[in-house]
Amino acid sequence: MRLNRILLLITSVLVLVAVSVLADQNQEQKPIHAVASDQQGEGRPVGTDPLAGLPNDIPEDELASVEKEKFTFQTEVSRLMHLIINSLYKTREIFLRELISNASDALDKIRFLSLTDPEAIAANPGLEITIAADPEKKTLVITDSGIGMTRQQLKDNLGTIAKSGTSEFLAKMESGKSDITQIGQFGVGFYSVFLVADRVTVASKSNDDPDQYIWMSTAVDDFTIAKDPRGNTLKRGTQITLHLKPDAYRFLQEKNLKELVHKYSQFITFPIMVWSGQEEEVPVQEQETLLNDDLVEESIDDDINKSDKKKKTEKRMVYGWHHINVQKPIWMRDPKDITDKDHKEFFKSLTREPTDPLAWTHFKGEGEIEFRTLLYVPSVVNDVFYQNVQKDQSNHPIKLFVKRVFISDEVDLLPKWLSFLKGIVDADDMPLNVSRETLQKHRSLRIITRHLVKKALDMFTSLSENDPKAFAKFLGQYGTILKYGAIEDQPYRKKITSLLRFATSSNTEPFSSSLDDYIDRAKADQKSIYFMTGSNIAEIEQSPFIESLLARGYEILYFTDPIDESFVDKIPGYNGKQFVNIAKGDLTFGDDELEADRDLEIKFRPLTDWLVDTLHESIEKAVISQRLTTSPFAIVAPKSGLSGHAQRVLDAQGVNHKNPNMEYILESMRMQKKTLEINPNHPVIATLLDYVEEDNVTNEMINLIQLMYETTAIRSGYPLKDMTQFAGRVEGLIRKAVGVSILEEAKIKVKKAADKTEEERKADQELKKTNIVYEDENDVDHDEL
C-alpha cells in the first residue's frame, strides 16, 4: 500500500511538470497566421476573410427541428434577471470579465484533473479562452477548452443559484444600494450576460457525457436544453454565444474587446485569444492564393524575374487569433519590473474588488521549499470575514499554485486573524493527494505559513514607517483583527502589539501613539501603562477616573475598541510595564501618599460607614480615592470585575445561548457590588461628614445621596438598574426647586379614539384573504420577479 502511494506521488509530480511545461508554452504569443483550432472553424486557415475563424452557428432550421426540453428558472434566477434586464448600470462591460473568470475556473479544474489523469485533456490538449465577434449576426462567442458541463450540470448550474450570498445580493440590488461590479462575489456572474444580450446559447461538452448539449434562454422565465445538432464540435469545453441587444453592439468592435480583456483579465493564467485583424504587407502572389484557394502555376523565369515578383506586396487586413494577455503571471516577474499600476490591476483581477489595495508584498521563499508569493491588503474589510470568524470558519483567501498550476483556494495557508489578506502562493514542489479537497497537511505548508505571517507583519511595519496616513486607514479597518491575532497567536504577540496605535491624553488623534511612544514619554519610576476604556474619546475625557492622573502629569491611553479590555487581559504587559485599568481595582502612587490616606481613612470613617449602610444594595465598601481631584464620587469595579464600558459592551451583545455557563459567569460579574471612592477634598464630602458626625441626616438628604450615586454611576460608565426611580428623584428635585408639591399630578386633556366602523372591519376581512403585506403605489410583488 505504501509503495502504491509513493508511485502515485511520483506520477503526480511528473505529470505536474509536464502540464507546467504545456502551460508555459500556452502562454507564448501565437503568430497571427495561426491555424484556427477545431472548435473555432474546423481548422480553416486564416487570412483576409474577417469571418473565417468564427465558430459555426446552429442553422435556424436545425434548431427548430431539434428535440428540446423546457425548464423553468428557479425563483431567485428570475428575480435576478428581472433586475439586471430592467435596471441601468454604467458597468455593463463586466459581463466579459465574469465569463472569462468562469472560463478560467473551468480550465483550472481540467488542468488539475490532468495531474493524476493525463487522459482528461487528451480530447483537446490546448487550454485557452477564445473570443470572437460576428458583426453580421450581431453575436459574441466566448469559448474555453475547460472541464465542460454535462446535460444535468447545464440544468443545475445555469437554472439555479447557490444559496450562499444570493439573498443578500438580491436585497441590495432591489434597494438600489449595490454596485453591479460586485456581482462576481455572489456566484451569479453568468447572469450578467443579460446586461448585453437578449438571447444566449451555451454549448458544452464534458468528459463525463458522450454528447454535446446546448442550453438556450431569452431571460424570461424558462430555458431549454437539447442535444447539439452540430455534434461534438468542442471535444471538451464550453462555448457561450451572446445575441447582443442593439445598444450593446459596441462590444462587437475588436478594439473594445481587447481593451476589456486587458482591463479586467490580463493576468488570467491561460491564453485569451481574440479573433481580430491587423494591416500587413502581404505578397500579392500569396494573397491571391489565400483568396482564390487555387493552385498557382510557377513559371520558369530567370532569377531576376523571380526576385521582382517577390517584391510585389500590398497592404491588406489579415485576420487571426491574437493573444491578448501576453504577460506571464505577475508573481513570476522580477518585483523591480512590476509597477504600482500592475499590482492594482492584478489585485482587482484576482479578487474582483473595485478598489485599490492598501499595501502589498511580493517575495520569493527559499530553503526547504521554494515558492513565490503575492500578498495584498484590501482597502476595506469584508463583512464575510467577521461572519466566518464568528462561525469559526476560514476565509480561504490564498490561491495555491504549484508550478503555475492552480491547485486549490481551500487550503488554510494563513492563520484566521490574517485571512483578510488576499493573494497567491506558487510553490515549486508540493506533495499532493488525489483530490484537491484533501491536500496533505504537509510540513511544507507549515513552512509556507510561517513565511507568510512574517512577511505580512513586515508589510504592516513598512506601511507604518513609510505612509502613516495609509497605516492609520489600515488600523481603522484591521486594528481590531490585529488585537484578536495578539490574543490568539502567542508567538507573534509582541510583534503585533508593537504595530497597534492608540489615542492618548497627550494626543487624542485616533491611531496616533504606539506603546513604544507611550513608554518613551513615561514619567520617572513609572512602572505602569495607564489606560481608560470608553465608547469614544469624549466620554473618557468626561470620566472622573482620569482626574488625578492628569493632575499628576501621567499620560493615559484611550481605549475605544470593544476588544481592548479583552486584549489587555490576555497581554498584561509590554516591555516590562504592566497595563493598569484606571477604572478598576486599587490605584496608588507612592508610600508617602499611602500614609496620608491612612489618616484620611480614620477621619472619614464615619462617613464611609454611613455610605455603605445607605447604599448597601449597590456598593461593597467606600474608601478614600486617589483617582479624584474635582469630582466628589467615583464608582470602581474590582480588579477582576467589569468596568462600566465592558458591562455595556456585554449587555449590547445579549444573552449567550450557545454557552450558558459563560453567560452565568458574566451575569455574576455584572451583579458584583462596586467600590465607592470619595474625594476628601471636595466640599460636598466634607459637609456630608459634618452632617453624619452630628447625626443630622434627613430623609431628603438620603434621597439626594441616592441621586448623587446614580449620576456618578452614569459618569463611571455603568447602566442604571432602575431608570424610573432615577427619573423620579430628578423630578422630585426639580419640583422642590420650582415650588411644586410632590403630590400634585398632571392634568390629562386628550380625546379618546373612536371605535372602528363596520366598513373598516369588512375591509380588514377582505385584506386577510390576499397575500398583500402592505398597500402602496410603489409596492413590488417580488413573487412576480
CSV table of C-alpha atoms in Angstrom, one decimal, residues 65-294:
chain,number,residue,atom,x,y,z
A,65,SER,CA,-36.4,20.7,-35.6
A,66,VAL,CA,-34.2,19.5,-32.8
A,67,GLU,CA,-35.9,17.8,-29.8
A,68,LYS,CA,-35.8,20.2,-26.9
A,69,GLU,CA,-36.8,20.0,-23.2
A,70,LYS,CA,-38.1,23.1,-21.5
A,71,PHE,CA,-37.4,24.0,-17.8
A,72,THR,CA,-38.5,26.9,-15.5
A,73,PHE,CA,-35.9,29.0,-13.8
A,74,GLN,CA,-35.5,28.9,-10.1
A,75,THR,CA,-37.3,31.9,-8.5
A,76,GLU,CA,-34.1,33.6,-7.4
A,77,VAL,CA,-32.8,33.4,-11.0
A,78,SER,CA,-35.9,35.0,-12.4
A,79,ARG,CA,-35.7,37.8,-9.8
A,80,LEU,CA,-32.1,38.4,-10.6
A,81,MET,CA,-32.5,38.5,-14.4
A,82,HIS,CA,-35.5,40.8,-14.0
A,83,LEU,CA,-33.4,43.2,-12.0
A,84,ILE,CA,-30.5,43.0,-14.5
A,85,ILE,CA,-32.6,43.5,-17.6
A,86,ASN,CA,-34.7,46.3,-16.2
A,87,SER,CA,-32.0,48.2,-14.5
A,88,LEU,CA,-29.5,50.6,-16.0
A,89,TYR,CA,-25.9,50.2,-14.9
A,90,LYS,CA,-22.8,52.0,-16.1
A,91,THR,CA,-20.6,48.9,-15.8
A,92,ARG,CA,-22.3,46.6,-18.3
A,93,GLU,CA,-18.9,45.6,-19.6
A,94,ILE,CA,-18.2,43.4,-16.6
A,95,PHE,CA,-20.2,40.6,-18.3
A,96,LEU,CA,-17.0,39.8,-20.2
A,97,ARG,CA,-14.9,39.7,-17.0
A,98,GLU,CA,-17.4,37.3,-15.5
A,99,LEU,CA,-17.4,34.9,-18.4
A,100,ILE,CA,-13.6,34.9,-18.7
A,101,SER,CA,-13.3,34.3,-15.0
A,102,ASN,CA,-15.7,31.3,-15.2
A,103,ALA,CA,-13.8,30.0,-18.2
A,104,SER,CA,-10.6,30.3,-16.3
A,105,ASP,CA,-12.1,28.3,-13.4
A,106,ALA,CA,-13.2,25.6,-15.9
A,107,LEU,CA,-9.7,25.4,-17.3
A,108,ASP,CA,-8.2,25.2,-13.8
A,109,LYS,CA,-10.4,22.3,-13.0
A,110,ILE,CA,-9.5,20.3,-16.1
A,111,ARG,CA,-5.8,21.0,-15.6
A,112,PHE,CA,-5.9,19.9,-12.1
A,113,LEU,CA,-7.6,16.6,-13.1
A,114,SER,CA,-4.9,16.1,-15.6
A,115,LEU,CA,-2.3,15.9,-12.9
A,116,THR,CA,-3.4,12.4,-11.9
A,117,ASP,CA,-5.3,11.5,-15.2
A,118,PRO,CA,-3.4,12.7,-18.3
A,119,GLU,CA,-6.3,11.4,-20.4
A,120,ALA,CA,-8.5,14.1,-19.0
A,121,ILE,CA,-7.2,16.6,-21.5
A,122,ALA,CA,-6.5,14.1,-24.4
A,123,ALA,CA,-9.6,15.1,-26.4
A,124,ASN,CA,-8.5,18.8,-26.5
A,125,PRO,CA,-4.9,19.4,-25.1
A,126,GLY,CA,-4.9,23.1,-25.8
A,127,LEU,CA,-6.0,25.1,-22.7
A,128,GLU,CA,-7.2,28.5,-23.8
A,129,ILE,CA,-10.0,31.0,-24.0
A,130,THR,CA,-11.1,32.4,-27.3
A,131,ILE,CA,-13.4,35.4,-28.1
A,132,ALA,CA,-14.9,36.1,-31.5
A,133,ALA,CA,-17.4,38.7,-32.6
A,134,ASP,CA,-19.6,38.3,-35.7
A,135,PRO,CA,-20.7,41.8,-36.8
A,136,GLU,CA,-23.1,40.4,-39.4
A,137,LYS,CA,-25.1,38.2,-37.0
A,138,LYS,CA,-24.5,40.6,-34.0
A,139,THR,CA,-23.2,37.8,-31.9
A,140,LEU,CA,-20.3,37.4,-29.5
A,141,VAL,CA,-18.8,34.0,-28.8
A,142,ILE,CA,-16.6,33.1,-25.8
A,143,THR,CA,-15.2,29.6,-25.9
A,144,ASP,CA,-13.0,27.7,-23.4
A,145,SER,CA,-11.5,24.2,-23.5
A,146,GLY,CA,-12.1,23.6,-19.8
A,147,ILE,CA,-13.9,20.9,-18.0
A,148,GLY,CA,-17.2,21.5,-19.7
A,149,MET,CA,-20.7,20.5,-18.4
A,150,THR,CA,-22.9,17.5,-18.8
A,151,ARG,CA,-26.6,17.9,-19.6
A,152,GLN,CA,-27.5,17.7,-15.9
A,153,GLN,CA,-24.9,20.2,-15.0
A,154,LEU,CA,-26.2,22.7,-17.6
A,155,LYS,CA,-29.6,22.4,-15.9
A,156,ASP,CA,-28.3,22.7,-12.4
A,157,ASN,CA,-25.6,25.3,-12.9
A,158,LEU,CA,-27.5,27.6,-15.2
A,159,GLY,CA,-31.0,27.2,-13.9
A,160,THR,CA,-30.4,27.7,-10.2
A,161,ILE,CA,-28.2,29.8,-7.9
A,162,ALA,CA,-26.3,28.6,-4.9
A,163,LYS,CA,-28.0,30.0,-1.8
A,164,SER,CA,-24.8,31.4,-0.3
A,165,GLY,CA,-25.0,35.2,-0.5
A,166,THR,CA,-27.8,35.3,-3.0
A,167,SER,CA,-30.5,36.7,-0.7
A,168,GLU,CA,-28.1,39.4,0.4
A,169,PHE,CA,-27.2,40.3,-3.2
A,170,LEU,CA,-30.8,40.5,-4.3
A,171,ALA,CA,-31.8,42.6,-1.4
A,172,LYS,CA,-29.0,45.1,-2.1
A,173,MET,CA,-29.9,45.1,-5.8
A,174,GLU,CA,-33.6,45.7,-5.2
A,175,SER,CA,-32.8,48.5,-2.8
A,176,GLY,CA,-30.6,50.1,-5.4
A,177,LYS,CA,-27.6,50.1,-3.0
A,178,SER,CA,-25.5,47.6,-4.8
A,179,ASP,CA,-22.9,48.2,-7.4
A,180,ILE,CA,-23.1,45.5,-10.0
A,181,THR,CA,-19.3,45.4,-10.2
A,182,GLN,CA,-19.6,43.2,-7.1
A,183,ILE,CA,-21.7,40.6,-8.9
A,184,GLY,CA,-18.9,38.1,-9.1
A,185,GLN,CA,-18.6,37.9,-5.3
A,186,PHE,CA,-22.1,36.3,-5.1
A,187,GLY,CA,-21.6,33.4,-7.5
A,188,VAL,CA,-24.1,34.8,-10.0
A,189,GLY,CA,-21.7,36.1,-12.6
A,190,PHE,CA,-23.0,34.2,-15.6
A,191,TYR,CA,-26.3,36.0,-15.5
A,192,SER,CA,-24.5,39.3,-16.2
A,193,VAL,CA,-24.7,38.2,-19.9
A,194,PHE,CA,-28.3,39.5,-19.9
A,195,LEU,CA,-26.9,43.0,-19.4
A,196,VAL,CA,-25.9,43.0,-23.0
A,197,ALA,CA,-27.8,40.0,-24.6
A,198,ASP,CA,-31.4,39.2,-25.2
A,199,ARG,CA,-30.7,35.6,-26.2
A,200,VAL,CA,-27.9,33.3,-25.0
A,201,THR,CA,-26.9,29.8,-26.2
A,202,VAL,CA,-24.4,27.7,-24.2
A,203,ALA,CA,-22.9,24.7,-25.8
A,204,SER,CA,-20.9,22.4,-23.6
A,205,LYS,CA,-19.1,19.0,-23.7
A,206,SER,CA,-17.8,17.2,-20.7
A,207,ASN,CA,-15.7,14.1,-20.5
A,208,ASP,CA,-18.4,12.6,-18.3
A,209,ASP,CA,-21.0,12.8,-21.1
A,210,PRO,CA,-20.8,11.2,-24.5
A,211,ASP,CA,-22.8,14.0,-26.2
A,212,GLN,CA,-22.5,17.8,-26.5
A,213,TYR,CA,-25.6,19.7,-25.3
A,214,ILE,CA,-26.9,23.2,-25.8
A,215,TRP,CA,-28.6,25.4,-23.2
A,216,MET,CA,-30.8,28.3,-24.6
A,217,SER,CA,-32.6,31.1,-22.9
A,218,THR,CA,-34.1,34.5,-23.7
A,219,ALA,CA,-34.0,35.5,-20.0
A,220,VAL,CA,-37.8,35.4,-19.5
A,221,ASP,CA,-39.0,32.6,-17.3
A,222,ASP,CA,-37.6,29.5,-18.8
A,223,PHE,CA,-34.8,27.8,-20.7
A,224,THR,CA,-34.4,24.8,-23.0
A,225,ILE,CA,-31.8,22.1,-23.2
A,226,ALA,CA,-31.2,19.9,-26.3
A,227,LYS,CA,-28.5,17.7,-27.8
A,228,ASP,CA,-26.3,19.9,-30.1
A,229,PRO,CA,-27.3,19.1,-33.7
A,230,ARG,CA,-23.7,20.1,-34.8
A,231,GLY,CA,-22.4,17.1,-32.9
A,232,ASN,CA,-19.2,17.1,-30.8
A,233,THR,CA,-17.6,20.2,-32.2
A,234,LEU,CA,-16.0,21.3,-28.9
A,235,LYS,CA,-14.5,17.9,-28.0
A,236,ARG,CA,-14.4,19.3,-24.5
A,237,GLY,CA,-15.2,22.7,-23.0
A,238,THR,CA,-17.9,25.4,-23.2
A,239,GLN,CA,-19.0,27.9,-25.8
A,240,ILE,CA,-21.3,30.8,-25.0
A,241,THR,CA,-23.0,32.7,-27.8
A,242,LEU,CA,-24.5,36.1,-26.9
A,243,HIS,CA,-27.1,37.6,-29.3
A,244,LEU,CA,-26.4,41.2,-28.4
A,245,LYS,CA,-29.0,43.9,-27.8
A,246,PRO,CA,-28.9,46.9,-30.2
A,247,ASP,CA,-27.5,49.1,-27.5
A,248,ALA,CA,-24.6,46.7,-26.9
A,249,TYR,CA,-23.2,46.5,-30.4
A,250,ARG,CA,-20.1,48.3,-29.4
A,251,PHE,CA,-18.9,45.0,-27.8
A,252,LEU,CA,-18.6,43.7,-31.4
A,253,GLN,CA,-15.7,46.0,-32.0
A,254,GLU,CA,-12.2,44.4,-31.8
A,255,LYS,CA,-10.7,47.4,-30.1
A,256,ASN,CA,-13.3,47.4,-27.3
A,257,LEU,CA,-12.9,43.6,-26.7
A,258,LYS,CA,-9.1,43.9,-26.5
A,259,GLU,CA,-9.4,46.8,-24.1
A,260,LEU,CA,-11.8,45.0,-21.8
A,261,VAL,CA,-9.7,41.8,-21.7
A,262,HIS,CA,-6.6,43.9,-20.9
A,263,LYS,CA,-8.6,45.9,-18.3
A,264,TYR,CA,-10.1,43.0,-16.4
A,265,SER,CA,-8.4,39.8,-17.3
A,266,GLN,CA,-4.8,40.5,-18.4
A,267,PHE,CA,-3.4,38.4,-15.5
A,268,ILE,CA,-5.6,35.3,-16.2
A,269,THR,CA,-3.1,32.4,-16.3
A,270,PHE,CA,-4.5,30.9,-19.5
A,271,PRO,CA,-4.1,32.4,-23.0
A,272,ILE,CA,-7.0,34.7,-24.1
A,273,MET,CA,-7.3,34.8,-27.9
A,274,VAL,CA,-9.4,37.4,-29.7
A,275,TRP,CA,-10.3,37.0,-33.4
A,276,SER,CA,-9.2,40.3,-35.0
A,277,GLY,CA,-7.3,41.7,-37.9
A,278,GLN,CA,-4.4,43.9,-38.5
A,279,GLU,CA,-2.9,45.6,-41.5
A,280,GLU,CA,0.1,43.7,-43.0
A,281,GLU,CA,2.3,43.8,-46.1
A,282,VAL,CA,1.2,40.7,-47.9
A,283,PRO,CA,2.9,39.4,-51.1
A,284,VAL,CA,0.4,39.7,-54.0
A,285,GLN,CA,1.1,36.1,-55.1
A,286,GLU,CA,0.5,34.7,-51.6
A,287,GLN,CA,-2.6,36.9,-51.1
A,288,GLU,CA,-4.2,35.6,-54.3
A,289,THR,CA,-3.5,32.1,-53.1
A,290,LEU,CA,-5.3,32.8,-49.9
A,291,LEU,CA,-8.3,34.5,-51.6
A,292,ASN,CA,-8.8,32.2,-54.6
A,293,ASP,CA,-7.6,29.0,-53.0
A,294,ASP,CA,-6.4,28.0,-56.4
